[in-house]
mmCIF file of N, CA, C and O in Angstrom:
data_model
loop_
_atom_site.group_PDB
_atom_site.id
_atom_site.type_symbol
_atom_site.label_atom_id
_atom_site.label_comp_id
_atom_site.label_asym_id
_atom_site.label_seq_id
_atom_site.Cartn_x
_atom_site.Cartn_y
_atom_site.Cartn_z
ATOM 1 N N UNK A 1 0.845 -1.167 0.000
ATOM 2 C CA UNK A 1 0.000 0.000 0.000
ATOM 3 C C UNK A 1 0.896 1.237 0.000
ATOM 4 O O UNK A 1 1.880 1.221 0.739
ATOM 5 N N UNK A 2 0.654 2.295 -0.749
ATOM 6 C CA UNK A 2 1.588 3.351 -0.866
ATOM 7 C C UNK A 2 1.225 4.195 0.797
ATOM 8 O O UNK A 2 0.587 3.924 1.814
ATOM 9 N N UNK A 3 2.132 5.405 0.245
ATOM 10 C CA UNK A 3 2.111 6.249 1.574
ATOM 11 C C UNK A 3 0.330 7.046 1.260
ATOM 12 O O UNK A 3 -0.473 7.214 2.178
ATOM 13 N N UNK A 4 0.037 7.443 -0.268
ATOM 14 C CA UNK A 4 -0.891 8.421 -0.192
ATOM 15 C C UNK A 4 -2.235 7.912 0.325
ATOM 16 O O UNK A 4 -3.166 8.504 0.871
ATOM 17 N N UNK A 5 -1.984 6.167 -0.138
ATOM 18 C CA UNK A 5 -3.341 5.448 -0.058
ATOM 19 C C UNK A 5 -3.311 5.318 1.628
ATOM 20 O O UNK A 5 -4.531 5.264 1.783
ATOM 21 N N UNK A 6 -2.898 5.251 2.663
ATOM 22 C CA UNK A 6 -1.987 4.945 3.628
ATOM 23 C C UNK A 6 -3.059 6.523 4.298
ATOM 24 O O UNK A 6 -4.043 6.392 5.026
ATOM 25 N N UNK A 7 -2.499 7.907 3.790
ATOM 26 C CA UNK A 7 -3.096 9.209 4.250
ATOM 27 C C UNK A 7 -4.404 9.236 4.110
ATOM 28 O O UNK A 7 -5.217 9.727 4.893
ATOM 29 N N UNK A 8 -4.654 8.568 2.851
ATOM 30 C CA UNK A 8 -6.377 8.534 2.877
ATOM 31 C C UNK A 8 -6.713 7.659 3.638
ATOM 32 O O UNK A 8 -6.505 8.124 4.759
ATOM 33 N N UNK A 9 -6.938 7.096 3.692
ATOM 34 C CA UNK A 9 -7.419 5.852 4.660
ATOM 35 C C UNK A 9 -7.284 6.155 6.225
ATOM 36 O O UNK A 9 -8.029 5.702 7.094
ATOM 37 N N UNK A 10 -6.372 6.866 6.388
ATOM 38 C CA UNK A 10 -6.280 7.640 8.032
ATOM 39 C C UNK A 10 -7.312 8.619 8.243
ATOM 40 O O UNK A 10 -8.092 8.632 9.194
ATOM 41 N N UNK A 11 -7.249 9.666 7.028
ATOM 42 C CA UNK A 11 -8.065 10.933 6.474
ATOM 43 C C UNK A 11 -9.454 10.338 7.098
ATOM 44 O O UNK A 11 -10.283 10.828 7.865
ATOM 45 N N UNK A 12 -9.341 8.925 6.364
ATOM 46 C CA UNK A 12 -11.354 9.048 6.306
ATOM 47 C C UNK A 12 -12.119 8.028 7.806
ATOM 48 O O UNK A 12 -13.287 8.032 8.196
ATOM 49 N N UNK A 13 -10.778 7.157 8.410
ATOM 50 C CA UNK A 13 -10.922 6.802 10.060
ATOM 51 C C UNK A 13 -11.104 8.486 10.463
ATOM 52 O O UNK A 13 -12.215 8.610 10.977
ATOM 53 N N UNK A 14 -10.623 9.375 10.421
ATOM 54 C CA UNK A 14 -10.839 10.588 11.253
ATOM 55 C C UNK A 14 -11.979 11.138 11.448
ATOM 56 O O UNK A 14 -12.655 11.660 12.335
ATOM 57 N N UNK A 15 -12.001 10.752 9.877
ATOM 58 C CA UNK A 15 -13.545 11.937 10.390
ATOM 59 C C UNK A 15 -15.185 10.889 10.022
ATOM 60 O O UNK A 15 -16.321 11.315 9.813
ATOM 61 N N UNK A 16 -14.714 9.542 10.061
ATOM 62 C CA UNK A 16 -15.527 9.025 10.635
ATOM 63 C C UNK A 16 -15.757 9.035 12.204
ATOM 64 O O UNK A 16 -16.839 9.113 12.785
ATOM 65 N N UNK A 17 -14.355 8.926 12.814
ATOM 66 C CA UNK A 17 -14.618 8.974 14.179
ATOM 67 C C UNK A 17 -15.659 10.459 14.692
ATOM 68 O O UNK A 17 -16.558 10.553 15.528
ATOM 69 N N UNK A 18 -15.018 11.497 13.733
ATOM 70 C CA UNK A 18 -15.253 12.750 13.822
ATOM 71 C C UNK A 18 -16.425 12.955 13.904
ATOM 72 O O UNK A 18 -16.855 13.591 14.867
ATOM 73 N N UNK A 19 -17.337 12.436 12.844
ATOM 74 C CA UNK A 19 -19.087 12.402 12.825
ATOM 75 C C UNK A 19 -19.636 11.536 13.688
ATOM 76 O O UNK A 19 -20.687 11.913 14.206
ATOM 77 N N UNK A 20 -19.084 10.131 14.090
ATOM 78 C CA UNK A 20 -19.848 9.628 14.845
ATOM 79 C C UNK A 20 -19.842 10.175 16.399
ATOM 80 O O UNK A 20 -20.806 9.989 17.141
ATOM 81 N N UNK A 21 -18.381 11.026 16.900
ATOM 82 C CA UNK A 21 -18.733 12.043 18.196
ATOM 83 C C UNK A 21 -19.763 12.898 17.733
ATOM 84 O O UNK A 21 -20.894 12.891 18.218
ATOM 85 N N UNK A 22 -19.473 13.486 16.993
ATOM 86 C CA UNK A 22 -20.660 14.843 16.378
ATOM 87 C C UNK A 22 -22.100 14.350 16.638
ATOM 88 O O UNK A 22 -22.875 14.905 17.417
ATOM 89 N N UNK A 23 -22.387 13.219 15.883
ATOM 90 C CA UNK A 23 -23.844 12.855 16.519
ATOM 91 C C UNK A 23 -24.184 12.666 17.515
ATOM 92 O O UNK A 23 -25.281 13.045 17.924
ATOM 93 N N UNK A 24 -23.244 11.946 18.285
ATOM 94 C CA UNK A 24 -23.570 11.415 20.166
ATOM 95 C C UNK A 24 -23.539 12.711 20.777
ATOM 96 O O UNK A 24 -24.290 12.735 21.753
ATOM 97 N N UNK A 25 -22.836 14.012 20.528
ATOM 98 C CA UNK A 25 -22.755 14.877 20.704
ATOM 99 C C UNK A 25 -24.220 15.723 20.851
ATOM 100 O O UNK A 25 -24.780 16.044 21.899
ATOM 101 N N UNK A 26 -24.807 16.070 18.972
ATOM 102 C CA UNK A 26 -25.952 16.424 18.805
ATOM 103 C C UNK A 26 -27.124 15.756 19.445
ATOM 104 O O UNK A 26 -28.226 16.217 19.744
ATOM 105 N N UNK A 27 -26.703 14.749 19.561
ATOM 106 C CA UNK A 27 -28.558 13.976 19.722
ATOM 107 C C UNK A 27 -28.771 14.397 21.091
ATOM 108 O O UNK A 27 -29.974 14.545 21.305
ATOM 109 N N UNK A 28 -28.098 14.626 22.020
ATOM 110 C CA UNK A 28 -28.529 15.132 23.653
ATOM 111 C C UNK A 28 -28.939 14.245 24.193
ATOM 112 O O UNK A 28 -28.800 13.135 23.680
ATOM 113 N N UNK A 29 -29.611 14.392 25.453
ATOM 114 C CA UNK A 29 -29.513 13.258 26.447
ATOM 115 C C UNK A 29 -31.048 12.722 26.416
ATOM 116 O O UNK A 29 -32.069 13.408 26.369
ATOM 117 N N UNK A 30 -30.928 11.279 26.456
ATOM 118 C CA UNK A 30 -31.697 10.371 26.365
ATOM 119 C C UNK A 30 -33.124 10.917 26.862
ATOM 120 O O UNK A 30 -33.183 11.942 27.540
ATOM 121 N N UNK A 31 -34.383 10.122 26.463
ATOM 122 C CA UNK A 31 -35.640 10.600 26.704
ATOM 123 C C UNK A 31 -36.106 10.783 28.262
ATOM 124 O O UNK A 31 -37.123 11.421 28.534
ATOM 125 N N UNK A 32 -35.401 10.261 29.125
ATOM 126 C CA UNK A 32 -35.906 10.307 30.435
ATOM 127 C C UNK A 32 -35.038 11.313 31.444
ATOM 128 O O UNK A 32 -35.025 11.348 32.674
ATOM 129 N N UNK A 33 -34.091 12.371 30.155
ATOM 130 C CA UNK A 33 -32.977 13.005 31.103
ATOM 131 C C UNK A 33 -33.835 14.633 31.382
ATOM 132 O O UNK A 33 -33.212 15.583 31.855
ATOM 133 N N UNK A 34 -35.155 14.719 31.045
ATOM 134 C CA UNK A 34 -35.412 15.674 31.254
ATOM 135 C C UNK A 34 -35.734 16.468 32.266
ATOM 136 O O UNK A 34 -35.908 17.686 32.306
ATOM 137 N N UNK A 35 -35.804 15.490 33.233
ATOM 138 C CA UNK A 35 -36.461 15.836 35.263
ATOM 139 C C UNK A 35 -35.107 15.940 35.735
ATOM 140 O O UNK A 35 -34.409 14.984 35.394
ATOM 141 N N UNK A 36 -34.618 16.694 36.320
ATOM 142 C CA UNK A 36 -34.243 16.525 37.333
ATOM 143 C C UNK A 36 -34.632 16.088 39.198
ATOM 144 O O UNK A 36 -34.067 16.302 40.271
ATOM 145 N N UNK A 37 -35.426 15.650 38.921
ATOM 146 C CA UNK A 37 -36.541 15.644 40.244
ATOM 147 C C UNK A 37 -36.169 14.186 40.520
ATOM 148 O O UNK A 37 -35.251 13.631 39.916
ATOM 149 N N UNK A 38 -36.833 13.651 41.353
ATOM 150 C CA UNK A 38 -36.190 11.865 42.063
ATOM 151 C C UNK A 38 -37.160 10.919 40.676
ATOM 152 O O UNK A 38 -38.141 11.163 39.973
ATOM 153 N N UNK A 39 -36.348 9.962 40.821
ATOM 154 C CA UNK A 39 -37.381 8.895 39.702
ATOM 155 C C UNK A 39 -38.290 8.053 40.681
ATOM 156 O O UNK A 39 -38.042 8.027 41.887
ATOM 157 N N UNK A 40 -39.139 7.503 40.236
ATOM 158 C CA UNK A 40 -40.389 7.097 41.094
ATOM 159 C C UNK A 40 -40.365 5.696 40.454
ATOM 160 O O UNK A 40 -40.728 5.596 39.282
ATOM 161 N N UNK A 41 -40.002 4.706 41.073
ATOM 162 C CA UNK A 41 -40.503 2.952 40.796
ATOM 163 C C UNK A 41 -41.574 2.946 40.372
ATOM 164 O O UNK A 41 -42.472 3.592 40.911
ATOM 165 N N UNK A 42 -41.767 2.186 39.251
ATOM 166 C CA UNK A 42 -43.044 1.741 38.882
ATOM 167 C C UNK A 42 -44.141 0.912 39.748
ATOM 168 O O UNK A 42 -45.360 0.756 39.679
ATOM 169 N N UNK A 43 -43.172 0.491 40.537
ATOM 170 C CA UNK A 43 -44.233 -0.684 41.636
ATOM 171 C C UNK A 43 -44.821 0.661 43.091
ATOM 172 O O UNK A 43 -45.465 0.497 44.127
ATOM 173 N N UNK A 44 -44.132 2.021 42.385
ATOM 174 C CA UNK A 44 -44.897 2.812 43.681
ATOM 175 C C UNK A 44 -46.668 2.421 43.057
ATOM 176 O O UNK A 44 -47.493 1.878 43.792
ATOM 177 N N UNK A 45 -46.930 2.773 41.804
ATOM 178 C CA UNK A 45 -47.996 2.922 41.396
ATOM 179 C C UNK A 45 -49.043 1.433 41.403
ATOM 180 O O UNK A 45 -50.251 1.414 41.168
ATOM 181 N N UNK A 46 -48.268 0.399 41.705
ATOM 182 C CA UNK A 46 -49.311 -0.763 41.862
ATOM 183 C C UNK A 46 -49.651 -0.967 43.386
ATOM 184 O O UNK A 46 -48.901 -1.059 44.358
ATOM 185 N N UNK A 47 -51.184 -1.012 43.271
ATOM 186 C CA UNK A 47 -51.133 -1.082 44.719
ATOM 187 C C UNK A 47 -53.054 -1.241 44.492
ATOM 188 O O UNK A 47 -53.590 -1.662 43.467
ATOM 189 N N UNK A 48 -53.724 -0.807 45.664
ATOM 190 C CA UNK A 48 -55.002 -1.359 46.371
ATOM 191 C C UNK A 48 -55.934 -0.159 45.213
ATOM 192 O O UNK A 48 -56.741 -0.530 44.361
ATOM 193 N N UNK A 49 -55.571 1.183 45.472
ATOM 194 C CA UNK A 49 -55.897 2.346 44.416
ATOM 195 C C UNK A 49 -54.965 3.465 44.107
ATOM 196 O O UNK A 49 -54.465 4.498 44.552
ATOM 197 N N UNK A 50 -55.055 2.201 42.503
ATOM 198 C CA UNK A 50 -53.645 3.286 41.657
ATOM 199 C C UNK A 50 -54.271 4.325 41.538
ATOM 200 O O UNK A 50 -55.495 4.198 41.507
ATOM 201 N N UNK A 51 -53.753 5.584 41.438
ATOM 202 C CA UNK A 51 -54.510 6.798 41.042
ATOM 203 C C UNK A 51 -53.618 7.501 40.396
ATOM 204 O O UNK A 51 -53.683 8.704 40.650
ATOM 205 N N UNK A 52 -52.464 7.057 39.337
ATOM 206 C CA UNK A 52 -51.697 7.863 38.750
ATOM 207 C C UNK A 52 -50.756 9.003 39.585
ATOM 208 O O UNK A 52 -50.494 10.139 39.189
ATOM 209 N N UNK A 53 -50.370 8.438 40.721
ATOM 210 C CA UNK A 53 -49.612 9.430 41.049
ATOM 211 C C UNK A 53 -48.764 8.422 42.108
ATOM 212 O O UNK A 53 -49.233 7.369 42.541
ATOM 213 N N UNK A 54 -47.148 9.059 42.508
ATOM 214 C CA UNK A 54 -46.582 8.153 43.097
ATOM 215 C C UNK A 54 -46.915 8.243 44.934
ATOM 216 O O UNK A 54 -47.041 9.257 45.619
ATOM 217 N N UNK A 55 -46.975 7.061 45.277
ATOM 218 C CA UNK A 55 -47.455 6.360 47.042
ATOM 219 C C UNK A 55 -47.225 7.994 47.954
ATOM 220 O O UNK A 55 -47.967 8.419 48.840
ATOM 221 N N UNK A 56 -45.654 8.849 47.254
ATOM 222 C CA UNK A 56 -45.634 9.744 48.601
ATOM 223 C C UNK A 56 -46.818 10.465 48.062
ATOM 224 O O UNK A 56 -47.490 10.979 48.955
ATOM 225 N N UNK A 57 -47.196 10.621 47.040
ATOM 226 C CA UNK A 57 -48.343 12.103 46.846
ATOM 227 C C UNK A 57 -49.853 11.881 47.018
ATOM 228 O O UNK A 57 -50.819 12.578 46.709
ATOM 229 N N UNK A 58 -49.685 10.100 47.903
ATOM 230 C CA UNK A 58 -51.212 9.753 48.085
ATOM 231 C C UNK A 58 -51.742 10.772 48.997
ATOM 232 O O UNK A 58 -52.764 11.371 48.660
ATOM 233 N N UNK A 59 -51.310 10.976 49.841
ATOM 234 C CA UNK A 59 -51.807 11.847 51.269
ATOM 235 C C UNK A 59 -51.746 13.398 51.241
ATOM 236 O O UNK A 59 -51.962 14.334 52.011
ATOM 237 N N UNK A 60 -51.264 13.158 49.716
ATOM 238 C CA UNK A 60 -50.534 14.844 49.846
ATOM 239 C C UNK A 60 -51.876 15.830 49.796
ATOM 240 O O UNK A 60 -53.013 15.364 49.716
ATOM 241 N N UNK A 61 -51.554 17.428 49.863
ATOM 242 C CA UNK A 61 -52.595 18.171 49.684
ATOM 243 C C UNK A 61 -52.705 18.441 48.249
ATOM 244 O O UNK A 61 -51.832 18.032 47.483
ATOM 245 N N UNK A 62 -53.958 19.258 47.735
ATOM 246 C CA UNK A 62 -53.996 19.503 46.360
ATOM 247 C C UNK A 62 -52.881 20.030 45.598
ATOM 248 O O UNK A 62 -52.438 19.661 44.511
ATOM 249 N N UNK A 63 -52.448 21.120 46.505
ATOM 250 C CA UNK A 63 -51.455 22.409 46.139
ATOM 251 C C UNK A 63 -50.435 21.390 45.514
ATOM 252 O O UNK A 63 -50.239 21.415 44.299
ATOM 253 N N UNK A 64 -49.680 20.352 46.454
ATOM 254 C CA UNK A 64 -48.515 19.413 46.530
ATOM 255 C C UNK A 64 -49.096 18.709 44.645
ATOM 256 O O UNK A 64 -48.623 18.638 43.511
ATOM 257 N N UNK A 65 -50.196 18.394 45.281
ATOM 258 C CA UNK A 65 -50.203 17.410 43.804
ATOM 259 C C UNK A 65 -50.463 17.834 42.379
ATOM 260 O O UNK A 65 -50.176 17.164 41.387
ATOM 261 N N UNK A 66 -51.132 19.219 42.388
ATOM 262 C CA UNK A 66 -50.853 20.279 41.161
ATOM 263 C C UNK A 66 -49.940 20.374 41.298
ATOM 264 O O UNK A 66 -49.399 20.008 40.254
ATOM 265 N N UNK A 67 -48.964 20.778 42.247
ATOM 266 C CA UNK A 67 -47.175 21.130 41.616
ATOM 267 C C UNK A 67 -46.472 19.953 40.954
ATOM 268 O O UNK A 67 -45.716 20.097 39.993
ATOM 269 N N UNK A 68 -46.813 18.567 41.617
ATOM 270 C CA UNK A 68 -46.501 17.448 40.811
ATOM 271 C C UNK A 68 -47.013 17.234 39.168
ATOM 272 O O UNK A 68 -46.463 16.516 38.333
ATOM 273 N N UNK A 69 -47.876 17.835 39.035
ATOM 274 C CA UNK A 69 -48.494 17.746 37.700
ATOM 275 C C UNK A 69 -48.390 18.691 37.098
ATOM 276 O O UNK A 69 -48.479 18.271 35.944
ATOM 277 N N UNK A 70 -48.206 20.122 37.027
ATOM 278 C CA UNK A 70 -47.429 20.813 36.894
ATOM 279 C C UNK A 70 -46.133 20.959 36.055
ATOM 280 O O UNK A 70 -45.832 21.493 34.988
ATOM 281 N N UNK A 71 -45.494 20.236 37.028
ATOM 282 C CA UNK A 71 -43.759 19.580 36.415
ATOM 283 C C UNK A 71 -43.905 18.746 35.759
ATOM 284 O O UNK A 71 -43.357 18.770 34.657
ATOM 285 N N UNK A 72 -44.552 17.858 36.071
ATOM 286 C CA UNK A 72 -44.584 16.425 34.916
ATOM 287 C C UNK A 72 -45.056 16.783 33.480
ATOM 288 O O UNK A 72 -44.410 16.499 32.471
ATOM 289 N N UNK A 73 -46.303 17.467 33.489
ATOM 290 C CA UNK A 73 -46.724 18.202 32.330
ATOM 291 C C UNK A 73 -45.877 19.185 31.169
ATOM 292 O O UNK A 73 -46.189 19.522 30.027
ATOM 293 N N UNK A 74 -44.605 19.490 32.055
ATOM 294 C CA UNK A 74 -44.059 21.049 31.298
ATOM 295 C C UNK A 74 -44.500 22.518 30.991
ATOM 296 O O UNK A 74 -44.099 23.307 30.135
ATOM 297 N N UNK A 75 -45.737 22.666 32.250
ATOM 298 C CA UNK A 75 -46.414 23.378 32.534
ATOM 299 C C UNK A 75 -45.617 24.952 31.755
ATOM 300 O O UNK A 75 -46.029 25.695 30.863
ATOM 301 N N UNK A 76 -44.575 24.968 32.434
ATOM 302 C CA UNK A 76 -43.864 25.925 32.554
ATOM 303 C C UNK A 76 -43.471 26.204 31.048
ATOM 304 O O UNK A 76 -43.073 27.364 30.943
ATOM 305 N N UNK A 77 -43.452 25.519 29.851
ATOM 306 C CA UNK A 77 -42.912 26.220 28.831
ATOM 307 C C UNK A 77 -43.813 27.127 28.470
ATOM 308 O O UNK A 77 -43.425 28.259 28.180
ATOM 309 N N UNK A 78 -44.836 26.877 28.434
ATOM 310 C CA UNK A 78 -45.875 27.774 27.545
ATOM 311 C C UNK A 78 -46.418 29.021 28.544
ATOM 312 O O UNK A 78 -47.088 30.032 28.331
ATOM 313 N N UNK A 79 -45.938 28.577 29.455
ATOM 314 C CA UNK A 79 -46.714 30.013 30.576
ATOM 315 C C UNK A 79 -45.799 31.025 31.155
ATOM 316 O O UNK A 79 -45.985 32.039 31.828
ATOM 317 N N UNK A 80 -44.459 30.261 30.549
ATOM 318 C CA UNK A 80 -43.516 31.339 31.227
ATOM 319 C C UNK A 80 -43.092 32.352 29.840
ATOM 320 O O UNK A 80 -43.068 31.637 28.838
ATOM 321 N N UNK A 81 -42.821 33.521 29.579
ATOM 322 C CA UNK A 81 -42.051 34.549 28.733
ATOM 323 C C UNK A 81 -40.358 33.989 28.614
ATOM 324 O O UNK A 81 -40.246 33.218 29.568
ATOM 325 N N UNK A 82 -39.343 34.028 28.051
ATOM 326 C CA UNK A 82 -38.358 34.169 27.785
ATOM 327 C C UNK A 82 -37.721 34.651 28.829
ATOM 328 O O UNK A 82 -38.090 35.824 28.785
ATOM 329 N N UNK A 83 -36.932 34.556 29.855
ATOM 330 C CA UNK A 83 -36.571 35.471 30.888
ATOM 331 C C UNK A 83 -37.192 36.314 31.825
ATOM 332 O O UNK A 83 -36.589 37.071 32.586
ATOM 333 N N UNK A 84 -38.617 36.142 31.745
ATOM 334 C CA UNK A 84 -39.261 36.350 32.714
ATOM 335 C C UNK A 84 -39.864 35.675 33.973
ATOM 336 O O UNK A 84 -39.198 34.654 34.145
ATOM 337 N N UNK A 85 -40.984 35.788 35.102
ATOM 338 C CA UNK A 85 -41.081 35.062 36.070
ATOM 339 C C UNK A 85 -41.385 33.619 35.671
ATOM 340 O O UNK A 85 -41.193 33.281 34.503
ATOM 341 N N UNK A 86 -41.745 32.943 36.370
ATOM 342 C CA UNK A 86 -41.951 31.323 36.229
ATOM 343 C C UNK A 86 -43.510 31.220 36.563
ATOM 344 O O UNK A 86 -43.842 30.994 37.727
ATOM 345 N N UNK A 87 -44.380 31.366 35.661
ATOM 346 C CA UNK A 87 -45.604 30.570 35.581
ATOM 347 C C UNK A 87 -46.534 31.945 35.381
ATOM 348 O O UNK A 87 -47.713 31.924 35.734
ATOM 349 N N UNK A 88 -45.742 33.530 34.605
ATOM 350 C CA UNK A 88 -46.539 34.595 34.874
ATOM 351 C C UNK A 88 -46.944 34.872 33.643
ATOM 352 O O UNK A 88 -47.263 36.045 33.451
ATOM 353 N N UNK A 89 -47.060 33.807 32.356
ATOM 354 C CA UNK A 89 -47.980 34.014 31.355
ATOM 355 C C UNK A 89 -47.075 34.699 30.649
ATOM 356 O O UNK A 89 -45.867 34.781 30.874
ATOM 357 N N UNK A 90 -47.900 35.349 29.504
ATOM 358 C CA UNK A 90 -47.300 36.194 28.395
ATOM 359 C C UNK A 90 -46.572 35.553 27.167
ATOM 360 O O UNK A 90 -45.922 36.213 26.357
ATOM 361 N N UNK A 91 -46.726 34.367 27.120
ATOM 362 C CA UNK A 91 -46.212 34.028 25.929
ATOM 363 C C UNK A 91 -47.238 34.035 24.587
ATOM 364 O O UNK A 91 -48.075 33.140 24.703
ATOM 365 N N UNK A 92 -47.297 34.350 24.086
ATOM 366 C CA UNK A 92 -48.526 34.368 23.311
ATOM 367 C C UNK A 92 -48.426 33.389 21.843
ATOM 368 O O UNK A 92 -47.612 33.613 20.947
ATOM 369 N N UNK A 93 -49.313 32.411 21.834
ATOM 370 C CA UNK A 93 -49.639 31.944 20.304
ATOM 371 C C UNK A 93 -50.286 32.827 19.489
ATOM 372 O O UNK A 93 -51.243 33.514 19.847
ATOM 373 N N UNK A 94 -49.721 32.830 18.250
ATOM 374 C CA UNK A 94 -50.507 32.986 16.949
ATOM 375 C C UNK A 94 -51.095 32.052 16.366
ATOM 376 O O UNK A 94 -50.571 31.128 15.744
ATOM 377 N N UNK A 95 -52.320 32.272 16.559
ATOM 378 C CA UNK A 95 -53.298 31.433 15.600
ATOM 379 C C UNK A 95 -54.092 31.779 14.251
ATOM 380 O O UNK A 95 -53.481 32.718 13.740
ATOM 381 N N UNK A 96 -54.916 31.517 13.651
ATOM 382 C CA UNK A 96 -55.675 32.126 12.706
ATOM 383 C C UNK A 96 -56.514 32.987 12.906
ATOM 384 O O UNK A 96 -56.852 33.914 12.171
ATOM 385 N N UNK A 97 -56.923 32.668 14.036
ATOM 386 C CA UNK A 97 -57.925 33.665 14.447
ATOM 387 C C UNK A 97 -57.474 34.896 15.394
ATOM 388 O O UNK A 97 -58.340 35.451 16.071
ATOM 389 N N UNK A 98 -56.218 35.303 15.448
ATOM 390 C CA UNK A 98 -55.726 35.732 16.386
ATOM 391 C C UNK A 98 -54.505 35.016 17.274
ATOM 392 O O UNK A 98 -53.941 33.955 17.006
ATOM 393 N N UNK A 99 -54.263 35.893 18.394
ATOM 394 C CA UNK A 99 -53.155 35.949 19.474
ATOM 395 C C UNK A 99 -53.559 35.096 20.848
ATOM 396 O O UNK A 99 -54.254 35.728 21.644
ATOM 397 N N UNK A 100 -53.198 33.722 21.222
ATOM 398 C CA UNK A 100 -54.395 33.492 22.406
ATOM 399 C C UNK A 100 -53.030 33.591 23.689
ATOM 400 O O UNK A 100 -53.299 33.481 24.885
#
């Protein structure tokens, strides 16, 4: 094998390696990396009456369990502004019929 065939062949290991970081890179973190909050066992939810929510938030008060749903939902993208407070509205859609 010559030296040039030798450079190519290094050339194109490189920037294969090169794209396949680039993607692991781009793609970001896996579907469940979005909470930072505790993860909840699935076996919290089997029990006497499942009610969609995990064992600690059986007893909880409303307030507690809207804030749980809340977060889980992503409440917060659509209600918060760009740099403004957290949950104080103002983002506005355009629709056809208007601004809602």
């Amino acid at each position: 094998m010559s030296g040039a065939a030798r450079i190519l062949i290094s050339l194109a290991a490189i920037v294969l390696v090169a794209l396949a970081i680039a993607a692991w890179v781009i793609r970001g973190p896996g579907p469940m990396a979005f909470s930072d909050g505790p993860k909840v066992a699935l076996s919290d939810y089997q029990g006497n009456k499942p009610t969609g929510v995990p064992a600690t938030l059986a007893q909880a008060s409303i307030i507690e369990r809207g804030e749980y749903l809340a977060k889980a939902a992503d409440c917060m993208v659509c209600h918060t502004t760009p740099g403004g407070k957290e949950y104080a509205g103002g983002l506005g859609f355009k629709l056809p019929f208007g601004t809602l």
